[in-house]
Amino acid sequence: MNNKVLLENLRSIPDFPVPGINFRDVTTLFKNAECLQIMVDELYEIYKDKGITKIVGIESRGFVMASALAVRLGAGIVLCRKPGKLPAKTVQETYTKEYGTDTIEIHEDAITSDDIVLLHDDLLATGGTMKAALNLVNKFHPKKTYMNFLIELVNEGLNGRQIFGDEIEITTLIEV
């Protein structure tokens, strides 16, 4: 989609968090009311006829748009968090990162087999965290699952989309 207003307001921070990384900062899109409205409207148009019943927001920037879109779609929101942040019994998924492992979790009663789920996060780079989130959601056997990112890094050789193959329909609002 690459909306011009979104691209113009997306901040890039060189060498953050480590040298050689060009960090894409979505907080500049969140703080701008016009950008926020554009993102909600574009996401709504993509998903309004898909029957979404739950949106899984990935910690923590994924919570922002997942919540806004859930309200617009009339769907519930499920928080996908790091261990120890959710108060009730959870289901976990551990995955490998560049330098070790990490774990994410959601409440064990968050999703049912009757749900149509949209997984949402701010950025697709290598895809590792979202792949773990997809594996976690698949444990609940929902009717259908979709995936969305605000930004997809396509010019940095990370090929994050390839980790999913043809397994799931993926949309992004901005490609950089």
CSV table of N, CA and C in Angstrom, one decimal, residues 1-115:
chain,number,residue,atom,x,y,z
A,1,MET,N,0.8,-1.2,0.0
A,1,MET,CA,0.0,0.0,0.0
A,1,MET,C,0.9,1.3,0.0
A,2,ASN,N,1.9,1.3,0.9
A,2,ASN,CA,2.8,2.4,0.9
A,2,ASN,C,2.2,3.8,0.8
A,3,ASN,N,1.3,4.1,1.7
A,3,ASN,CA,0.7,5.4,1.8
A,3,ASN,C,1.8,6.4,2.0
A,4,LYS,N,1.7,7.5,1.2
A,4,LYS,CA,2.7,8.5,1.2
A,4,LYS,C,2.8,9.2,2.6
A,5,VAL,N,1.7,9.5,3.2
A,5,VAL,CA,1.7,10.1,4.5
A,5,VAL,C,2.4,9.2,5.5
A,6,LEU,N,2.1,7.9,5.5
A,6,LEU,CA,2.7,7.0,6.4
A,6,LEU,C,4.2,7.0,6.2
A,7,LEU,N,4.7,6.9,5.0
A,7,LEU,CA,6.1,6.8,4.7
A,7,LEU,C,6.8,8.1,5.1
A,8,GLU,N,6.2,9.2,4.9
A,8,GLU,CA,6.8,10.5,5.3
A,8,GLU,C,6.9,10.6,6.8
A,9,ASN,N,6.1,10.0,7.5
A,9,ASN,CA,6.1,10.1,9.0
A,9,ASN,C,6.8,9.0,9.7
A,10,LEU,N,7.2,8.0,9.0
A,10,LEU,CA,8.0,6.9,9.6
A,10,LEU,C,9.4,7.3,9.9
A,11,ARG,N,9.8,7.3,11.2
A,11,ARG,CA,11.1,7.7,11.5
A,11,ARG,C,12.1,6.5,11.5
A,12,SER,N,13.3,6.7,10.9
A,12,SER,CA,14.3,5.7,10.9
A,12,SER,C,15.5,6.2,11.8
A,13,ILE,N,16.0,5.3,12.6
A,13,ILE,CA,17.0,5.6,13.5
A,13,ILE,C,18.2,4.7,13.2
A,14,PRO,N,19.3,5.3,12.6
A,14,PRO,CA,20.4,4.5,12.3
A,14,PRO,C,21.2,4.0,13.5
A,15,ASP,N,21.7,2.8,13.4
A,15,ASP,CA,22.6,2.2,14.4
A,15,ASP,C,21.9,2.0,15.7
A,16,PHE,N,20.6,1.7,15.7
A,16,PHE,CA,19.8,1.4,16.9
A,16,PHE,C,19.1,0.1,16.7
A,17,PRO,N,19.2,-0.8,17.6
A,17,PRO,CA,19.8,-0.8,19.0
A,17,PRO,C,21.3,-1.1,18.9
A,18,VAL,N,21.8,-1.6,17.8
A,18,VAL,CA,23.2,-1.8,17.6
A,18,VAL,C,23.7,-1.3,16.3
A,19,PRO,N,25.0,-1.1,16.1
A,19,PRO,CA,25.5,-0.6,14.9
A,19,PRO,C,25.1,-1.4,13.7
A,20,GLY,N,24.7,-0.8,12.6
A,20,GLY,CA,24.4,-1.5,11.4
A,20,GLY,C,22.9,-1.7,11.2
A,21,ILE,N,22.1,-1.5,12.3
A,21,ILE,CA,20.6,-1.7,12.2
A,21,ILE,C,20.0,-0.3,12.0
A,22,ASN,N,19.1,-0.2,11.0
A,22,ASN,CA,18.3,1.0,10.7
A,22,ASN,C,16.9,0.8,11.3
A,23,PHE,N,16.7,1.2,12.5
A,23,PHE,CA,15.5,0.9,13.3
A,23,PHE,C,14.3,1.7,12.7
A,24,ARG,N,13.2,1.1,12.4
A,24,ARG,CA,12.0,1.8,11.9
A,24,ARG,C,11.1,2.0,13.1
A,25,ASP,N,10.9,3.3,13.5
A,25,ASP,CA,10.2,3.7,14.7
A,25,ASP,C,8.7,4.0,14.4
A,26,VAL,N,7.8,3.1,14.7
A,26,VAL,CA,6.4,3.3,14.4
A,26,VAL,C,5.7,4.2,15.4
A,27,THR,N,6.4,4.6,16.5
A,27,THR,CA,5.8,5.5,17.4
A,27,THR,C,5.5,6.9,16.8
A,28,THR,N,6.2,7.2,15.7
A,28,THR,CA,5.9,8.5,15.0
A,28,THR,C,4.6,8.4,14.3
A,29,LEU,N,4.2,7.2,13.9
A,29,LEU,CA,2.9,7.0,13.2
A,29,LEU,C,1.8,6.9,14.3
A,30,PHE,N,2.1,6.4,15.4
A,30,PHE,CA,1.1,6.3,16.5
A,30,PHE,C,0.7,7.7,17.0
A,31,LYS,N,1.7,8.6,17.1
A,31,LYS,CA,1.5,9.9,17.8
A,31,LYS,C,0.8,10.9,16.8
A,32,ASN,N,0.8,10.6,15.5
A,32,ASN,CA,0.2,11.4,14.5
A,32,ASN,C,-1.3,11.0,14.3
A,33,ALA,N,-2.2,11.8,14.6
A,33,ALA,CA,-3.6,11.4,14.5
A,33,ALA,C,-4.0,11.0,13.0
A,34,GLU,N,-3.5,11.7,12.0
A,34,GLU,CA,-3.8,11.4,10.7
A,34,GLU,C,-3.2,10.0,10.3
A,35,CYS,N,-2.0,9.8,10.7
A,35,CYS,CA,-1.4,8.4,10.4
A,35,CYS,C,-2.2,7.3,11.1
A,36,LEU,N,-2.6,7.6,12.3
A,36,LEU,CA,-3.3,6.6,13.1
A,36,LEU,C,-4.6,6.3,12.4
A,37,GLN,N,-5.3,7.3,11.9
A,37,GLN,CA,-6.6,7.1,11.2
A,37,GLN,C,-6.4,6.4,9.9
A,38,ILE,N,-5.3,6.7,9.2
A,38,ILE,CA,-5.0,6.0,7.9
A,38,ILE,C,-4.8,4.6,8.1
A,39,MET,N,-4.0,4.2,9.2
A,39,MET,CA,-3.7,2.8,9.4
A,39,MET,C,-5.0,2.0,9.8
A,40,VAL,N,-5.8,2.6,10.7
A,40,VAL,CA,-7.0,1.9,11.1
A,40,VAL,C,-7.9,1.7,9.9
A,41,ASP,N,-8.1,2.8,9.1
A,41,ASP,CA,-8.9,2.7,7.9
A,41,ASP,C,-8.4,1.6,6.9
A,42,GLU,N,-7.1,1.6,6.7
A,42,GLU,CA,-6.6,0.7,5.7
A,42,GLU,C,-6.7,-0.8,6.2
A,43,LEU,N,-6.4,-1.0,7.5
A,43,LEU,CA,-6.6,-2.3,8.1
A,43,LEU,C,-8.0,-2.7,8.1
A,44,TYR,N,-8.9,-1.8,8.4
A,44,TYR,CA,-10.4,-2.2,8.4
A,44,TYR,C,-10.8,-2.6,7.0
A,45,GLU,N,-10.4,-1.9,6.0
A,45,GLU,CA,-10.8,-2.3,4.6
A,45,GLU,C,-10.3,-3.7,4.3
A,46,ILE,N,-9.1,-4.0,4.7
A,46,ILE,CA,-8.5,-5.3,4.4
A,46,ILE,C,-9.3,-6.4,5.1
A,47,TYR,N,-9.7,-6.2,6.4
A,47,TYR,CA,-10.2,-7.3,7.2
A,47,TYR,C,-11.7,-7.2,7.5
A,48,LYS,N,-12.4,-6.2,7.0
A,48,LYS,CA,-13.8,-6.0,7.4
A,48,LYS,C,-14.8,-7.2,7.0
A,49,ASP,N,-14.4,-7.9,6.0
A,49,ASP,CA,-15.3,-9.0,5.5
A,49,ASP,C,-14.7,-10.4,5.8
A,50,LYS,N,-13.7,-10.5,6.7
A,50,LYS,CA,-13.0,-11.8,7.0
A,50,LYS,C,-13.6,-12.5,8.2
A,51,GLY,N,-14.5,-11.8,8.9
A,51,GLY,CA,-15.1,-12.5,10.1
A,51,GLY,C,-14.2,-12.6,11.3
A,52,ILE,N,-13.3,-11.7,11.4
A,52,ILE,CA,-12.3,-11.7,12.5
A,52,ILE,C,-13.1,-11.7,13.8
A,53,THR,N,-12.8,-12.6,14.7
A,53,THR,CA,-13.4,-12.6,16.1
A,53,THR,C,-12.4,-12.2,17.2
A,54,LYS,N,-11.1,-12.5,16.9
A,54,LYS,CA,-10.0,-12.1,17.9
A,54,LYS,C,-8.8,-11.6,17.1
A,55,ILE,N,-8.2,-10.6,17.7
A,55,ILE,CA,-6.9,-10.0,17.2
A,55,ILE,C,-5.9,-10.3,18.3
A,56,VAL,N,-4.8,-11.0,17.9
A,56,VAL,CA,-3.7,-11.2,18.8
A,56,VAL,C,-2.7,-10.1,18.6
A,57,GLY,N,-2.5,-9.3,19.5
A,57,GLY,CA,-1.5,-8.2,19.5
A,57,GLY,C,-0.2,-8.7,20.1
A,58,ILE,N,0.9,-8.6,19.4
A,58,ILE,CA,2.2,-9.0,19.9
A,58,ILE,C,2.9,-7.9,20.7
A,59,GLU,N,3.4,-8.3,21.9
A,59,GLU,CA,4.0,-7.3,22.8
A,59,GLU,C,5.1,-6.5,22.1
A,60,SER,N,5.2,-5.3,22.3
A,60,SER,CA,4.2,-4.4,22.9
A,60,SER,C,3.6,-3.4,21.9
A,61,ARG,N,4.4,-3.1,20.8
A,61,ARG,CA,3.8,-2.2,19.8
A,61,ARG,C,2.7,-2.8,19.1
A,62,GLY,N,2.6,-4.1,19.0
A,62,GLY,CA,1.4,-4.7,18.3
A,62,GLY,C,0.1,-4.5,19.1
A,63,PHE,N,0.2,-4.1,20.3
A,63,PHE,CA,-1.0,-3.9,21.1
A,63,PHE,C,-1.8,-2.7,20.6
A,64,VAL,N,-1.1,-1.7,20.1
A,64,VAL,CA,-1.7,-0.4,19.7
A,64,VAL,C,-2.7,-0.6,18.6
A,65,MET,N,-2.3,-1.0,17.5
A,65,MET,CA,-3.2,-1.2,16.3
A,65,MET,C,-4.1,-2.3,16.5
A,66,ALA,N,-3.7,-3.4,17.2
A,66,ALA,CA,-4.6,-4.5,17.4
A,66,ALA,C,-5.8,-4.0,18.2
A,67,SER,N,-5.6,-3.2,19.2
A,67,SER,CA,-6.7,-2.7,20.0
A,67,SER,C,-7.6,-1.8,19.2
A,68,ALA,N,-7.0,-0.8,18.4
A,68,ALA,CA,-7.8,0.1,17.6
A,68,ALA,C,-8.6,-0.7,16.6
A,69,LEU,N,-8.0,-1.6,15.9
A,69,LEU,CA,-8.7,-2.4,14.9
A,69,LEU,C,-9.8,-3.3,15.5
A,70,ALA,N,-9.5,-3.9,16.6
A,70,ALA,CA,-10.5,-4.7,17.3
A,70,ALA,C,-11.8,-4.0,17.6
A,71,VAL,N,-11.7,-2.7,18.0
A,71,VAL,CA,-12.8,-1.9,18.3
A,71,VAL,C,-13.6,-1.7,17.0
A,72,ARG,N,-12.9,-1.4,15.9
A,72,ARG,CA,-13.6,-1.1,14.6
A,72,ARG,C,-14.2,-2.3,14.1
A,73,LEU,N,-13.6,-3.5,14.2
A,73,LEU,CA,-14.2,-4.7,13.7
A,73,LEU,C,-15.2,-5.4,14.6
A,74,GLY,N,-15.3,-5.0,15.8
A,74,GLY,CA,-16.1,-5.6,16.8
A,74,GLY,C,-15.6,-7.0,17.2
A,75,ALA,N,-14.3,-7.0,17.3
A,75,ALA,CA,-13.5,-8.3,17.7
A,75,ALA,C,-12.9,-8.1,19.1
A,76,GLY,N,-12.6,-9.2,19.7
A,76,GLY,CA,-11.8,-9.2,21.0
A,76,GLY,C,-10.4,-9.1,20.7
A,77,ILE,N,-9.6,-8.7,21.7
A,77,ILE,CA,-8.2,-8.6,21.6
A,77,ILE,C,-7.5,-9.6,22.6
A,78,VAL,N,-6.5,-10.3,22.1
A,78,VAL,CA,-5.7,-11.2,22.9
A,78,VAL,C,-4.3,-10.7,23.0
A,79,LEU,N,-3.8,-10.6,24.2
A,79,LEU,CA,-2.4,-10.1,24.4
A,79,LEU,C,-1.4,-11.3,24.4
A,80,CYS,N,-0.4,-11.2,23.5
A,80,CYS,CA,0.7,-12.1,23.4
A,80,CYS,C,1.9,-11.5,24.1
A,81,ARG,N,2.3,-12.0,25.2
A,81,ARG,CA,3.3,-11.3,26.1
A,81,ARG,C,4.4,-12.2,26.4
A,82,LYS,N,5.4,-11.6,27.0
A,82,LYS,CA,6.6,-12.4,27.6
A,82,LYS,C,6.1,-13.0,28.8
A,83,PRO,N,6.8,-14.1,29.3
A,83,PRO,CA,6.4,-14.8,30.5
A,83,PRO,C,6.3,-14.0,31.7
A,84,GLY,N,5.3,-14.3,32.5
A,84,GLY,CA,5.1,-13.6,33.8
A,84,GLY,C,4.3,-12.3,33.8
A,85,LYS,N,3.8,-11.9,32.6
A,85,LYS,CA,3.1,-10.7,32.5
A,85,LYS,C,1.6,-10.9,32.5
A,86,LEU,N,1.1,-12.1,32.3
A,86,LEU,CA,-0.3,-12.3,32.2
A,86,LEU,C,-0.7,-13.0,33.5
A,87,PRO,N,-1.9,-12.6,34.1
A,87,PRO,CA,-2.2,-13.1,35.5
A,87,PRO,C,-2.8,-14.5,35.6
A,88,ALA,N,-3.4,-15.0,34.5
A,88,ALA,CA,-4.1,-16.3,34.6
A,88,ALA,C,-3.2,-17.4,34.0
A,89,LYS,N,-3.7,-18.6,34.0
A,89,LYS,CA,-2.9,-19.7,33.4
A,89,LYS,C,-2.7,-19.5,31.9
A,90,THR,N,-1.5,-19.8,31.4
A,90,THR,CA,-1.1,-19.5,30.0
A,90,THR,C,-0.7,-20.7,29.3
A,91,VAL,N,-0.6,-20.5,28.0
A,91,VAL,CA,0.0,-21.5,27.0
A,91,VAL,C,1.2,-20.8,26.5
A,92,GLN,N,2.4,-21.5,26.4
A,92,GLN,CA,3.6,-20.8,26.0
A,92,GLN,C,4.2,-21.4,24.7
A,93,GLU,N,5.0,-20.7,24.0
A,93,GLU,CA,5.8,-21.1,22.9
A,93,GLU,C,7.2,-20.5,23.0
A,94,THR,N,8.2,-21.4,23.0
A,94,THR,CA,9.6,-21.0,23.1
A,94,THR,C,10.2,-21.1,21.7
A,95,TYR,N,11.0,-20.1,21.3
A,95,TYR,CA,11.6,-20.1,20.0
A,95,TYR,C,13.0,-19.6,20.0
A,96,THR,N,13.8,-19.9,19.0
A,96,THR,CA,15.2,-19.5,18.9
A,96,THR,C,15.3,-18.1,18.2
A,97,LYS,N,16.2,-17.3,18.8
A,97,LYS,CA,16.5,-16.0,18.3
A,97,LYS,C,18.0,-16.0,17.9
A,98,GLU,N,18.5,-14.9,17.4
A,98,GLU,CA,19.9,-14.9,16.9
A,98,GLU,C,20.9,-15.2,18.1
A,99,TYR,N,20.5,-14.8,19.3
A,99,TYR,CA,21.4,-15.0,20.4
A,99,TYR,C,20.7,-15.7,21.6
A,100,GLY,N,20.2,-16.9,21.4
A,100,GLY,CA,19.5,-17.6,22.5
A,100,GLY,C,18.1,-17.9,22.2
A,101,THR,N,17.3,-18.0,23.2
A,101,THR,CA,15.8,-18.3,23.0
A,101,THR,C,15.0,-17.3,23.8
A,102,ASP,N,13.7,-17.3,23.4
A,102,ASP,CA,12.8,-16.4,24.0
A,102,ASP,C,11.4,-17.2,24.1
A,103,THR,N,10.5,-16.7,24.9
A,103,THR,CA,9.2,-17.4,25.1
A,103,THR,C,8.2,-16.3,25.1
A,104,ILE,N,7.0,-16.7,24.5
A,104,ILE,CA,5.8,-15.8,24.5
A,104,ILE,C,4.7,-16.7,25.0
A,105,GLU,N,3.6,-16.0,25.5
A,105,GLU,CA,2.5,-16.7,26.0
A,105,GLU,C,1.2,-15.9,25.9
A,106,ILE,N,0.1,-16.7,25.9
A,106,ILE,CA,-1.2,-16.1,25.9
A,106,ILE,C,-2.1,-16.9,26.9
A,107,HIS,N,-3.2,-16.3,27.4
A,107,HIS,CA,-4.0,-17.0,28.3
A,107,HIS,C,-4.6,-18.3,27.7
A,108,GLU,N,-4.7,-19.4,28.4
A,108,GLU,CA,-5.2,-20.6,27.9
A,108,GLU,C,-6.6,-20.6,27.4
A,109,ASP,N,-7.4,-19.6,27.9
A,109,ASP,CA,-8.8,-19.5,27.4
A,109,ASP,C,-9.0,-18.3,26.5
A,110,ALA,N,-7.9,-17.9,25.8
A,110,ALA,CA,-8.0,-16.7,25.0
A,110,ALA,C,-8.6,-16.9,23.6
A,111,ILE,N,-8.5,-18.1,23.1
A,111,ILE,CA,-8.9,-18.4,21.7
A,111,ILE,C,-9.6,-19.8,21.7
A,112,THR,N,-10.7,-19.9,20.9
A,112,THR,CA,-11.4,-21.2,20.8
A,112,THR,C,-11.3,-21.6,19.3
A,113,SER,N,-11.7,-22.8,19.1
A,113,SER,CA,-11.8,-23.4,17.7
A,113,SER,C,-12.8,-22.7,16.9
A,114,ASP,N,-13.7,-21.9,17.4
A,114,ASP,CA,-14.7,-21.2,16.6
A,114,ASP,C,-14.1,-19.8,16.2
A,115,ASP,N,-13.0,-19.4,16.7
A,115,ASP,CA,-12.5,-18.1,16.4
A,115,ASP,C,-11.8,-18.0,15.0
